[in-house]
CSV table of C-alpha atoms in Angstrom, one decimal:
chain,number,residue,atom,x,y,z
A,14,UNK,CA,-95.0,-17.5,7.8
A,15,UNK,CA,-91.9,-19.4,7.7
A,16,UNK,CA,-89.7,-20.4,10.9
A,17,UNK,CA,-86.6,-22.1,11.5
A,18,UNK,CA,-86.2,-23.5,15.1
A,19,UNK,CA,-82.8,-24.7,16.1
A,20,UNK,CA,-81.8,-27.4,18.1
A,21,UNK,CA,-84.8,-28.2,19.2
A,22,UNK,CA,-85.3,-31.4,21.0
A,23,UNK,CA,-88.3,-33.5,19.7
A,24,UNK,CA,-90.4,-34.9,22.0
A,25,UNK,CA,-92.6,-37.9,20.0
A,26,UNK,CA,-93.0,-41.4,20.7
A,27,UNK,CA,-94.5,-42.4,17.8
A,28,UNK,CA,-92.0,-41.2,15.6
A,29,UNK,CA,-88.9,-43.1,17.0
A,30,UNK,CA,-86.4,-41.8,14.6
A,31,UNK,CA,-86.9,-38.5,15.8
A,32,UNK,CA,-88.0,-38.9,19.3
A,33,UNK,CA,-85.1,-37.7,22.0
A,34,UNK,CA,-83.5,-36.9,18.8
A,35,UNK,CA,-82.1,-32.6,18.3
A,36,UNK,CA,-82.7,-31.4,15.1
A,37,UNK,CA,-83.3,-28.0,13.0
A,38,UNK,CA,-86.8,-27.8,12.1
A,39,UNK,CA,-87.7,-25.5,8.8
A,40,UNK,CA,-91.5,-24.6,8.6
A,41,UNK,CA,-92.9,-22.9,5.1
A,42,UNK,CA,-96.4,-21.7,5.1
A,43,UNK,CA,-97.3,-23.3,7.7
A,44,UNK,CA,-96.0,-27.0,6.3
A,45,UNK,CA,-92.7,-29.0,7.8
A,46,UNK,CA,-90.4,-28.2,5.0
A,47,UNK,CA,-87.2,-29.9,6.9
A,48,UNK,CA,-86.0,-31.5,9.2
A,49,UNK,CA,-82.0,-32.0,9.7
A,50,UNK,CA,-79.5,-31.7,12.1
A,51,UNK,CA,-78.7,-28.6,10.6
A,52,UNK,CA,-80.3,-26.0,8.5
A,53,UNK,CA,-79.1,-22.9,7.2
A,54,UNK,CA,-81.4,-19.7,8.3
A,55,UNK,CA,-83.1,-18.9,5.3
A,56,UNK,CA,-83.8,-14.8,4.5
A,57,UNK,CA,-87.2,-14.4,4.6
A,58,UNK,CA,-87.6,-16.9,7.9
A,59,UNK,CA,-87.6,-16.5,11.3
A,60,UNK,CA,-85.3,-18.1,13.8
A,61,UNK,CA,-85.8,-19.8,17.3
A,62,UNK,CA,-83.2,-20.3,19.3
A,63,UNK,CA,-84.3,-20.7,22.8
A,64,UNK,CA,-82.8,-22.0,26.0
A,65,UNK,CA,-83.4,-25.9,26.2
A,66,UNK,CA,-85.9,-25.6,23.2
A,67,UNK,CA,-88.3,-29.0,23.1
A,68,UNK,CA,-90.7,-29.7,20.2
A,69,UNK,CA,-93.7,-31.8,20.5
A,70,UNK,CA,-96.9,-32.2,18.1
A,71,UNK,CA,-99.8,-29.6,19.7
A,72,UNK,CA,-101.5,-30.7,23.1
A,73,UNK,CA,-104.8,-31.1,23.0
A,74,UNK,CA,-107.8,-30.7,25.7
A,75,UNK,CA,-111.1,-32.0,26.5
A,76,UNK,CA,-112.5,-29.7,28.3
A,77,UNK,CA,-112.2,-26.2,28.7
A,78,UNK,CA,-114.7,-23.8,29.7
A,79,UNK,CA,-114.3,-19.8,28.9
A,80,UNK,CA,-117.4,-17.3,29.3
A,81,UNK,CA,-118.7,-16.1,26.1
A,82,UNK,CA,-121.4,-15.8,25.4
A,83,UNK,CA,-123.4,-14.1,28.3
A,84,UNK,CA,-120.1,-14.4,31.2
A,85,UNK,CA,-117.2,-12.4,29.2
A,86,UNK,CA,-116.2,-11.2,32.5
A,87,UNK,CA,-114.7,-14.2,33.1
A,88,UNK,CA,-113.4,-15.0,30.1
A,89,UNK,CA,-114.0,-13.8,26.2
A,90,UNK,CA,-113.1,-16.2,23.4
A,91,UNK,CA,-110.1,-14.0,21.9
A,92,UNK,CA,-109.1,-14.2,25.5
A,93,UNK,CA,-109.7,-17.8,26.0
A,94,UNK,CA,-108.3,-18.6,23.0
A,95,UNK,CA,-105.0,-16.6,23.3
A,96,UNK,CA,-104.6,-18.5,27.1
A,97,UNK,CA,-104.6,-21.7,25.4
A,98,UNK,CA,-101.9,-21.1,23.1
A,99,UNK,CA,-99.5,-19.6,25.0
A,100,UNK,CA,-100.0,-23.0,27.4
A,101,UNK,CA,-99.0,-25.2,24.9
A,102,UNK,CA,-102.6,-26.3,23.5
A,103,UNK,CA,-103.4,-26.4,19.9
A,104,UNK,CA,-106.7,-28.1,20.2
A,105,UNK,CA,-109.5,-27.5,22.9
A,106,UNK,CA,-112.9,-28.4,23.1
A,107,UNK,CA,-115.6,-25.6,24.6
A,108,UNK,CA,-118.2,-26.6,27.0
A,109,UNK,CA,-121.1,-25.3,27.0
A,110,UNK,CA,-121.9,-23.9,29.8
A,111,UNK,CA,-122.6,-20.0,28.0
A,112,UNK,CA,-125.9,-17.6,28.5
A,113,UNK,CA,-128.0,-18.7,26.4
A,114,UNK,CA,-126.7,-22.7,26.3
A,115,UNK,CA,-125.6,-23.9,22.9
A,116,UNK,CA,-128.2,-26.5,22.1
A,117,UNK,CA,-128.8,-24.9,18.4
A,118,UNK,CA,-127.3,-25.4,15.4
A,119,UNK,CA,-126.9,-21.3,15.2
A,120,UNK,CA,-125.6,-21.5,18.7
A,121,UNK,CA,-122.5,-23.5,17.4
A,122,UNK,CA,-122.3,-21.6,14.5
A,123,UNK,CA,-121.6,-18.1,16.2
A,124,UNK,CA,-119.3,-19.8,18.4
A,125,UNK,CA,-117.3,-21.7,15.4
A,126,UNK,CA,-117.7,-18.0,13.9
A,127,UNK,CA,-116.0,-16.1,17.2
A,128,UNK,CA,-113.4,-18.8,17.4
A,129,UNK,CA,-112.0,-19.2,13.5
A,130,UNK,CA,-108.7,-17.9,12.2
A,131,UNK,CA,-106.6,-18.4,15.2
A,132,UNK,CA,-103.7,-20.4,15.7
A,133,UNK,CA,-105.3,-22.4,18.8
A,134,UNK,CA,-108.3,-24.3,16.7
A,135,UNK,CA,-111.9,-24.4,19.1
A,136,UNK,CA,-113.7,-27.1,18.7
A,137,UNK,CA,-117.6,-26.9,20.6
A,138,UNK,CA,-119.9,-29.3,22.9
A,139,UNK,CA,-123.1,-29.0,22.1
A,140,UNK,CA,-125.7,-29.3,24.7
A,141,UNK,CA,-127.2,-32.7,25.3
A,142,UNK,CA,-130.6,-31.5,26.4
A,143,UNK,CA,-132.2,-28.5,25.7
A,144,UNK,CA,-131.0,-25.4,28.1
A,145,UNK,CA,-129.1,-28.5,29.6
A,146,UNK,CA,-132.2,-29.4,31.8
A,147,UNK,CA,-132.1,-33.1,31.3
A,148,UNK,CA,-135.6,-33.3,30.5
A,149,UNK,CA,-135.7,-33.4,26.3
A,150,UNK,CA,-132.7,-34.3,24.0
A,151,UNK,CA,-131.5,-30.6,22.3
A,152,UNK,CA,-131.1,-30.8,18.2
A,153,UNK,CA,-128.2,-33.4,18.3
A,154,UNK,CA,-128.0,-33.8,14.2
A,155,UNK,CA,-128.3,-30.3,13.7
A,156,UNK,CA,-126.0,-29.3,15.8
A,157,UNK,CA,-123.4,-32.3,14.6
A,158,UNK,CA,-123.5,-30.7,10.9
A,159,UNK,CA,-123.0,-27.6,12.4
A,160,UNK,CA,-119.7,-28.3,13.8
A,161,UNK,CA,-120.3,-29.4,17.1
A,162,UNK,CA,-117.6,-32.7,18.3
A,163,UNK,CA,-119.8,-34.2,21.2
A,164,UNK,CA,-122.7,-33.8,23.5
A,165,UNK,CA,-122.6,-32.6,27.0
A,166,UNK,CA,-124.9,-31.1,29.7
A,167,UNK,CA,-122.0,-29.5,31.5
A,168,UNK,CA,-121.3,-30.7,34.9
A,169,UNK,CA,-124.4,-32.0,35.0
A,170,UNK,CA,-126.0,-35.6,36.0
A,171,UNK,CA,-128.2,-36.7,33.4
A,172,UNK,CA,-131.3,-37.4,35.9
A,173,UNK,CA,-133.3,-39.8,33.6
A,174,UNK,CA,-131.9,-43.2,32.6
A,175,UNK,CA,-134.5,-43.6,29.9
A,176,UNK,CA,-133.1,-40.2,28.6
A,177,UNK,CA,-129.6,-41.9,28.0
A,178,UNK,CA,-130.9,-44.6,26.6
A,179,UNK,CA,-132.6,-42.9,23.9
A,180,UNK,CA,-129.8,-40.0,23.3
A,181,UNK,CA,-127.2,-42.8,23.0
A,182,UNK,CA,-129.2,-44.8,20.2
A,183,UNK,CA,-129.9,-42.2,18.3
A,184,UNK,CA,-126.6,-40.6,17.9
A,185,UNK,CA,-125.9,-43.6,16.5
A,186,UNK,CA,-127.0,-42.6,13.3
A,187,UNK,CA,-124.5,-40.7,13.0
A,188,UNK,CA,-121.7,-41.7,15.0
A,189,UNK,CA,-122.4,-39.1,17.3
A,190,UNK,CA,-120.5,-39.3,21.2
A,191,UNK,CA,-122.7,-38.4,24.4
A,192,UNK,CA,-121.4,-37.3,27.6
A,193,UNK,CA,-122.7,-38.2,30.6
A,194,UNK,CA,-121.3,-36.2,33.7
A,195,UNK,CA,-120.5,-38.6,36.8
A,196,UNK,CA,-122.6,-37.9,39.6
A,197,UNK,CA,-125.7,-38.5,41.2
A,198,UNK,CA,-127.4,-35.5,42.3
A,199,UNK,CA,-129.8,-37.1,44.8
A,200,UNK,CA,-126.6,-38.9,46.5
A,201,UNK,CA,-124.8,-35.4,46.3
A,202,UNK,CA,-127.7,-33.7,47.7
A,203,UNK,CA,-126.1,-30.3,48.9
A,204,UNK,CA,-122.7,-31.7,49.2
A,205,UNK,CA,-119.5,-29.9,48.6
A,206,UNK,CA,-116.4,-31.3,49.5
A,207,UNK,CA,-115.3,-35.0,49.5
A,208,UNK,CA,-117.0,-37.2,52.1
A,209,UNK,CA,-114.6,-38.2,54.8
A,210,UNK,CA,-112.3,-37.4,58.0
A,211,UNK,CA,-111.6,-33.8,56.4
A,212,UNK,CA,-115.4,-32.9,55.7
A,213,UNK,CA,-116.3,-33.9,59.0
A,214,UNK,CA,-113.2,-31.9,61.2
A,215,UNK,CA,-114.7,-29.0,58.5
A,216,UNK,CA,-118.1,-29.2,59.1
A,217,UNK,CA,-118.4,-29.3,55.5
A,218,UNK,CA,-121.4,-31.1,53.8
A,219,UNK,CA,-119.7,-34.1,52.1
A,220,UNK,CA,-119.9,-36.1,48.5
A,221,UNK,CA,-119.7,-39.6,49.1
A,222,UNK,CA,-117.8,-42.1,46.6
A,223,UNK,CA,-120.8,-43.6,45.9
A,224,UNK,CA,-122.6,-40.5,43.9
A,225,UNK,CA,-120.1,-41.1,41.5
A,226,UNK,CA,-119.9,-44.6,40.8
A,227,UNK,CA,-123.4,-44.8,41.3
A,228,UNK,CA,-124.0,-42.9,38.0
A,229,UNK,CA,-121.1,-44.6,36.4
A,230,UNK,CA,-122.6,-47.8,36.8
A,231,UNK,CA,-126.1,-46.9,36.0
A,232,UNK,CA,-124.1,-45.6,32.5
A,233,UNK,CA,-122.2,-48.2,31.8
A,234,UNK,CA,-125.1,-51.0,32.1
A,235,UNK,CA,-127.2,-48.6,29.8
A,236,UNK,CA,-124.6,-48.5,27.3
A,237,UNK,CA,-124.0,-52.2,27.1
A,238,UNK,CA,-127.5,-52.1,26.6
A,239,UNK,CA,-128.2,-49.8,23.7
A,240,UNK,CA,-124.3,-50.1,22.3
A,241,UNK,CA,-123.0,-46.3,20.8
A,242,UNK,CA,-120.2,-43.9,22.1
A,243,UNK,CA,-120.2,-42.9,25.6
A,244,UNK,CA,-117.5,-40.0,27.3
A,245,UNK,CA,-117.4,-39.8,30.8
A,246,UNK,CA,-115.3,-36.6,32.1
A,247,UNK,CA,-113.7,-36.0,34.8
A,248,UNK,CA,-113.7,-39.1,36.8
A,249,UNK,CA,-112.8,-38.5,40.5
A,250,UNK,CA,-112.2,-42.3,42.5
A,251,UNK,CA,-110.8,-45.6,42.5
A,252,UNK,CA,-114.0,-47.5,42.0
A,253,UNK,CA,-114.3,-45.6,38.9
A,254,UNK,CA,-111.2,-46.7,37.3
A,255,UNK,CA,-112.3,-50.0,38.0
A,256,UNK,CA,-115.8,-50.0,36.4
A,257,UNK,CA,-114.4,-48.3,33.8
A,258,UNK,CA,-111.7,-51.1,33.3
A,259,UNK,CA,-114.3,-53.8,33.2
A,260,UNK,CA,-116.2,-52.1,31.0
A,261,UNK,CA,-113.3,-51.7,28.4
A,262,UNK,CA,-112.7,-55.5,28.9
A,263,UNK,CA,-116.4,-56.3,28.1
A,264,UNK,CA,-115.8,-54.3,24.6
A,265,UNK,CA,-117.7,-51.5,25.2
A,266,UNK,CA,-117.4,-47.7,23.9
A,267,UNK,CA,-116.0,-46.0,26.4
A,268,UNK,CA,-113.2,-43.3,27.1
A,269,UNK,CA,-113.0,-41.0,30.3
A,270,UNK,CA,-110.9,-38.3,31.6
A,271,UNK,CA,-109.4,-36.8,34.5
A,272,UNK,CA,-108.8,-33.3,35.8
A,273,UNK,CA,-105.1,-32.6,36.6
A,274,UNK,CA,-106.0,-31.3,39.6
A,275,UNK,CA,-107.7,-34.2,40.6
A,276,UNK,CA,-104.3,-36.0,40.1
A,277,UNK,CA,-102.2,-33.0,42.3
A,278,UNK,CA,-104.6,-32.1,45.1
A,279,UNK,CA,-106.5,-33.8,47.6
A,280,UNK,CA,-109.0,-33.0,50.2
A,281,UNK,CA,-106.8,-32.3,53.0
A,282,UNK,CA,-106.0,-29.1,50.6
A,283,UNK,CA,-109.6,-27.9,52.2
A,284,UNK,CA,-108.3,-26.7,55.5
A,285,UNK,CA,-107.8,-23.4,55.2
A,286,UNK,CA,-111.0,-23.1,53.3
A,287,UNK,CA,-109.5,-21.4,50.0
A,288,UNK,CA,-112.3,-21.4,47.4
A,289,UNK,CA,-110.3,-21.9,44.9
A,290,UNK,CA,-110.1,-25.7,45.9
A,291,UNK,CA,-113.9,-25.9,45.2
A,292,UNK,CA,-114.2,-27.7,42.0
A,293,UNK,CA,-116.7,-30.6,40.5
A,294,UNK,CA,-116.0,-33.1,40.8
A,295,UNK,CA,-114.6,-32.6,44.3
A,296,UNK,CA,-111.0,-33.2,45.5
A,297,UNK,CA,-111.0,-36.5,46.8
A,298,UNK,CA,-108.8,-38.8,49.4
A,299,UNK,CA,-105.7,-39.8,48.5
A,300,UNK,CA,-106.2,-43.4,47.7
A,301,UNK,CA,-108.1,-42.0,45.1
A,302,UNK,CA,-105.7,-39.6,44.0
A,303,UNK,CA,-102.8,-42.7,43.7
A,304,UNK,CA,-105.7,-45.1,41.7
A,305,UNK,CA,-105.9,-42.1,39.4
A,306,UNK,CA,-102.7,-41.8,38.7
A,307,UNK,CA,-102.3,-46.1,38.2
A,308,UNK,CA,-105.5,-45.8,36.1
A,309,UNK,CA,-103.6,-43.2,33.7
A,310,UNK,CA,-100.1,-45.1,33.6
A,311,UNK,CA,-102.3,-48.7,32.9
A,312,UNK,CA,-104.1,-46.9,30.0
A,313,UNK,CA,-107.8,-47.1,31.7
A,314,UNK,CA,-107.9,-43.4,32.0
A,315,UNK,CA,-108.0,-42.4,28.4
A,316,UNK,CA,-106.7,-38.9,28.4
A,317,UNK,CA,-105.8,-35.4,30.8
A,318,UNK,CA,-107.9,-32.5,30.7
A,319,UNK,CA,-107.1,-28.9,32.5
A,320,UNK,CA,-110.7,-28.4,33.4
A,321,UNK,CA,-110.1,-25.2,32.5
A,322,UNK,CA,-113.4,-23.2,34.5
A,323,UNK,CA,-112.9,-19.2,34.9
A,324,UNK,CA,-114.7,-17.9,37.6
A,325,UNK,CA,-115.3,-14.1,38.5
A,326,UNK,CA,-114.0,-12.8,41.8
A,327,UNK,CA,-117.4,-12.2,43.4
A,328,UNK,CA,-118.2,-15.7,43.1
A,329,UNK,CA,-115.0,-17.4,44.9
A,330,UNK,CA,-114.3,-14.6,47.4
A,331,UNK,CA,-117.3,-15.5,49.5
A,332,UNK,CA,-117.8,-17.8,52.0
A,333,UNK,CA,-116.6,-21.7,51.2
A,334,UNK,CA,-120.4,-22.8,50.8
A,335,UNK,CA,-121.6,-20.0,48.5
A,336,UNK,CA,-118.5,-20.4,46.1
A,337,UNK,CA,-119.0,-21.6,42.7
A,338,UNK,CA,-117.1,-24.3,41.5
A,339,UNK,CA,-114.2,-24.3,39.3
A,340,UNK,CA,-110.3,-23.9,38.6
A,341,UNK,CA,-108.3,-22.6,35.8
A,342,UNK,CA,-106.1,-24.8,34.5
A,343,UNK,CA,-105.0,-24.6,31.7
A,344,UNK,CA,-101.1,-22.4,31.9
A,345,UNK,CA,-100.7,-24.7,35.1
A,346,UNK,CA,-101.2,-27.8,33.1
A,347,UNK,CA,-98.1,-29.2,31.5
A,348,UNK,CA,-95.7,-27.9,34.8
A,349,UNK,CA,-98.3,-30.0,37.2
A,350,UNK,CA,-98.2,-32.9,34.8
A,351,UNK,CA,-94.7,-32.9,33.9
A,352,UNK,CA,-93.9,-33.8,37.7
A,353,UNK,CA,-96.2,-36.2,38.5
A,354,UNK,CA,-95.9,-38.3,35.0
A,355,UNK,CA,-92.3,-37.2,34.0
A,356,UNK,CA,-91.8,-36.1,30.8
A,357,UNK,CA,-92.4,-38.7,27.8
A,358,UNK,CA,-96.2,-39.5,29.4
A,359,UNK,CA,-96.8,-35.8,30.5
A,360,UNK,CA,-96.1,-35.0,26.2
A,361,UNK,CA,-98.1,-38.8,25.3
A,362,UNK,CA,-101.2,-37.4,27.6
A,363,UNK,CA,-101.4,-34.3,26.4
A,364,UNK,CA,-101.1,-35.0,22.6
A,365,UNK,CA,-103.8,-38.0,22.4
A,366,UNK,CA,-107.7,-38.3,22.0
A,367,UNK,CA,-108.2,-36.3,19.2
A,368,UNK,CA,-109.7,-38.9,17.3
A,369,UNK,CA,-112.0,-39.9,20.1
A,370,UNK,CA,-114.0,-36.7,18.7
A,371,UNK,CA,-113.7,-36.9,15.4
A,372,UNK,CA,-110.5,-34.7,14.7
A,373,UNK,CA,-107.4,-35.2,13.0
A,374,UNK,CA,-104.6,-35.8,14.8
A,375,UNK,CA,-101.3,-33.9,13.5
A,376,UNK,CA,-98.0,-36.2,12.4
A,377,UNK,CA,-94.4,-34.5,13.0
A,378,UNK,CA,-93.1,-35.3,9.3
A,379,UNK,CA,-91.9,-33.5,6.4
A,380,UNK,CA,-94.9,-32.5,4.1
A,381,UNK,CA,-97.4,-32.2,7.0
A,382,UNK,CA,-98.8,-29.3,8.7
A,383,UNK,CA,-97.2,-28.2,11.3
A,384,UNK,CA,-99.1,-28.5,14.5
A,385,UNK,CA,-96.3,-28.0,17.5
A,386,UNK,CA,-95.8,-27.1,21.1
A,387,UNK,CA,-92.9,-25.3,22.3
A,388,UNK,CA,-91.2,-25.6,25.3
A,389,UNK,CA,-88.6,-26.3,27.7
A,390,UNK,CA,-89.6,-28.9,30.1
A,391,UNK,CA,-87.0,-28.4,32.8
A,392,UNK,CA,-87.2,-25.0,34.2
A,393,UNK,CA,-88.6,-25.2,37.8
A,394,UNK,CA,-90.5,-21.8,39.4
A,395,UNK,CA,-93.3,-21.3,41.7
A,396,UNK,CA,-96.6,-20.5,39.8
A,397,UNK,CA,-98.0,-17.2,41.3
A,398,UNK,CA,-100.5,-14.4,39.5
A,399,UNK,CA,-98.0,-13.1,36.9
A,400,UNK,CA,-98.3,-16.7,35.2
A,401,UNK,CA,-101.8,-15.9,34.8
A,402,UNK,CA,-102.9,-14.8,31.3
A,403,UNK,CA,-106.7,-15.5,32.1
A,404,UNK,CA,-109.0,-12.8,33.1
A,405,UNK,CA,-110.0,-14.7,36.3
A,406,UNK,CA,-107.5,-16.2,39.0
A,407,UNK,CA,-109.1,-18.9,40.1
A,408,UNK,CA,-106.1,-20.9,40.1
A,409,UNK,CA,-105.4,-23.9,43.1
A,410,UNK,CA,-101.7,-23.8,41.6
A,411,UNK,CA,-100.9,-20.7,42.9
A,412,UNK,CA,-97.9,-20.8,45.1
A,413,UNK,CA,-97.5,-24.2,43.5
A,414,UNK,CA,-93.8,-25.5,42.2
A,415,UNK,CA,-94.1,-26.5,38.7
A,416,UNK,CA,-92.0,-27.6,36.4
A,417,UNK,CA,-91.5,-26.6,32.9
A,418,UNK,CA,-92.3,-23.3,31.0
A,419,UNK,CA,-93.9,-23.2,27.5
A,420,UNK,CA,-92.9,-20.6,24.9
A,421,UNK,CA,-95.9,-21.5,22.6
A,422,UNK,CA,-97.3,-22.9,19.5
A,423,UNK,CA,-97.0,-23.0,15.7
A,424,UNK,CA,-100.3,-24.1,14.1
A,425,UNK,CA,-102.7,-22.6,11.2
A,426,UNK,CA,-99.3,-20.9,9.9
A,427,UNK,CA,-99.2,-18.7,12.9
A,428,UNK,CA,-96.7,-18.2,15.7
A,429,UNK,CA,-98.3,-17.6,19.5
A,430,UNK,CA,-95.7,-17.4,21.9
């Protein structure tokens, strides 16, 4: 396929001779033929020309969840896959948190198999444990040669310190990265919401801080111990940032994420008891919120993720303690970021960490693959359900302003817009 955009503003730090900078861009089978600040339409290409057109290399996202296998009713793959696209996203990880779990080899394999050919490349988590039931590590090589980026029971505490211990010394052999999800389920116990002044005026079981950065510390002196890679996602308050910076300054290997919404959206969204706001981790207070947001801009926080999680209608329109948890995020991502960060850290955000798993990150060059997001970053508009391309709705942005629309992606020689 060959395209021509127009005047299309390019959004790249790292390239500062292009960065800010309008040009014509001229892709050929798939590759950046040219870039100029003018080039003629070719015959056989096609031309974009849209209203404030922006250009960035493809975003990328650590953690999105779809359905399939065993939930398609909340999302399919061809579904998912198609979502992510048209938001901007060129790169996504899966979690695995499918019927049956992935924590075979052949289990990543079918997935790599549903997921290939598309412009939107799928990368899959692999189950830590097998069935994800923290009790015995799943088959971590296996699943590693198979395709698999990283190792995850999703959402999940991993109960057993010793457990840890021994997945993070043996992926070492080969240079494998283990999640471990922040929370301690004992501390949780049946908690929901954030533990404060909002769960207590709700008569809401609460979450303190301190299941969080319980585990978070229990991890971090484990992996000083044994050395190897550890993830932690979705990190949810202040203290967090703050073990997680002394950590970094100690040497140790260790990245973490945040959910957008957990950068948006804080407890005091709970009052009028709207499932949707029930996610894990839980909203918190807005201290936390603010450290977040300083933990980002200070480089502790090492990248974004939607915390993309479609749920079925039967499971959010019940009462606020039956609800599962979970948001989609992923078409409200760039408009939520884009406001709070602006736009040169919303693009930086969203187009790092690739490497952190093992994959390639694109350059925006002549002679290399073209791997782009296109957009216009200005347009302001209230997010309601026609913005939704997922099959569910679960969305806490709707009725949300956000800022910026995407028109798609060029990567893998395709077009998705």
């Amino acid at each position: 396929m060959n395209i021509l955009l127009k005047s299309a503003k390019i959004v790249c730090p790292e390239n500062k001779a292009l960065h800010l900078k309008k040009r014509d861009i001229l892709i050929q089978k798939g590759v950046i033929e040219k870039i100029a600040v003018s080039i003629d339409s070719p015959s056989n290409s096609k031309t974009i020309n849209y209203k404030n057109l922006h250009v960035s290399l493809g975003w990328f996202d650590s953690s999105v969840s779809f359905g399939e296998p065993g939930f398609e009713e909340r999302e399919t793959i061809d579904n998912g896959i198609h979502v992510a696209g048209t938001s901007g996203f060129t790169d996504i990880l899966l979690n695995p948190n499918t019927n049956p779990i992935p924590d075979t080899s052949s289990d990543i394999v079918f997935i790599k198999e549903r997921a290939k050919a598309n412009s939107t490349n799928l990368y899959p988590l692999g189950s830590l444990t097998k069935k994800s039931e923290g009790k015995e590590l799943a088959e971590l090589f296996d699943m590693k040669n198979a395709g698999a980026v990283a190792f995850y029971d999703f959402k999940k505490q991993i109960p057993n310190p010793n457990l840890l211990k021994i997945a993070l010394l043996y992926a070492q052999n080969f240079d494998g990265l283990v999640f471990s999800f922040p929370q301690d389920g004992q501390i949780k116990g049946k908690g929901m919401v954030h533990e404060g002044e909002v769960s207590t005026k709700l008569g809401l079981k609460g979450i303190p801080d301190l299941a969080e950065e319980l585990q978070v510390s229990r991890d971090l002196f484990i992996l000083e111990y044994t050395g190897g890679k550890l993830h932690i996602p979705t990190i949810s308050t202040a203290n967090s940032v703050k073990l997680i910076a002394n950590a970094k300054k100690k040497g140790l290997d260790i990245s973490c994420s945040v959910a957008i919404h957990n950068l948006v959206f804080t407890d005091e969204n709970l009052e009028e008891f709207d499932t949707n706001y029930k996610v894990s981790p839980p909203l918190r207070s807005k201290s936390d919120c603010k450290a977040l947001i300083k933990g980002l801009k200070d480089g502790v926080i090492d990248f974004v993720t939607s915390d993309h999680i479609p749920i079925d209608i039967e499971e959010k329109r019940v009462e606020f303690d039956n609800a599962t948890n979970g948001t989609i995020g992923l078409e409200s991502a760039f408009g939520s970021l884009n406001q709070i960060c602006g736009l040169e850290m919303a693009i930086s955000l969203l187009t790092k960490g690739r490497e952190r798993f093992g994959i390639a990150s694109p350059v925006f060059k002549e002679g290399e693959k073209a791997c782009l997001t296109l957009f216009d970053p200005d347009l302001e508009a209230v997010f309601n359900l026609d913005d939704i391309k997922s099959t569910s709705k679960n969305s806490m942005f709707l009725e949300s302003k956000l800022k910026g629309k995407i028109y798609g992606i060029i990567n893998n020689n395709q077009l998705s817009i």
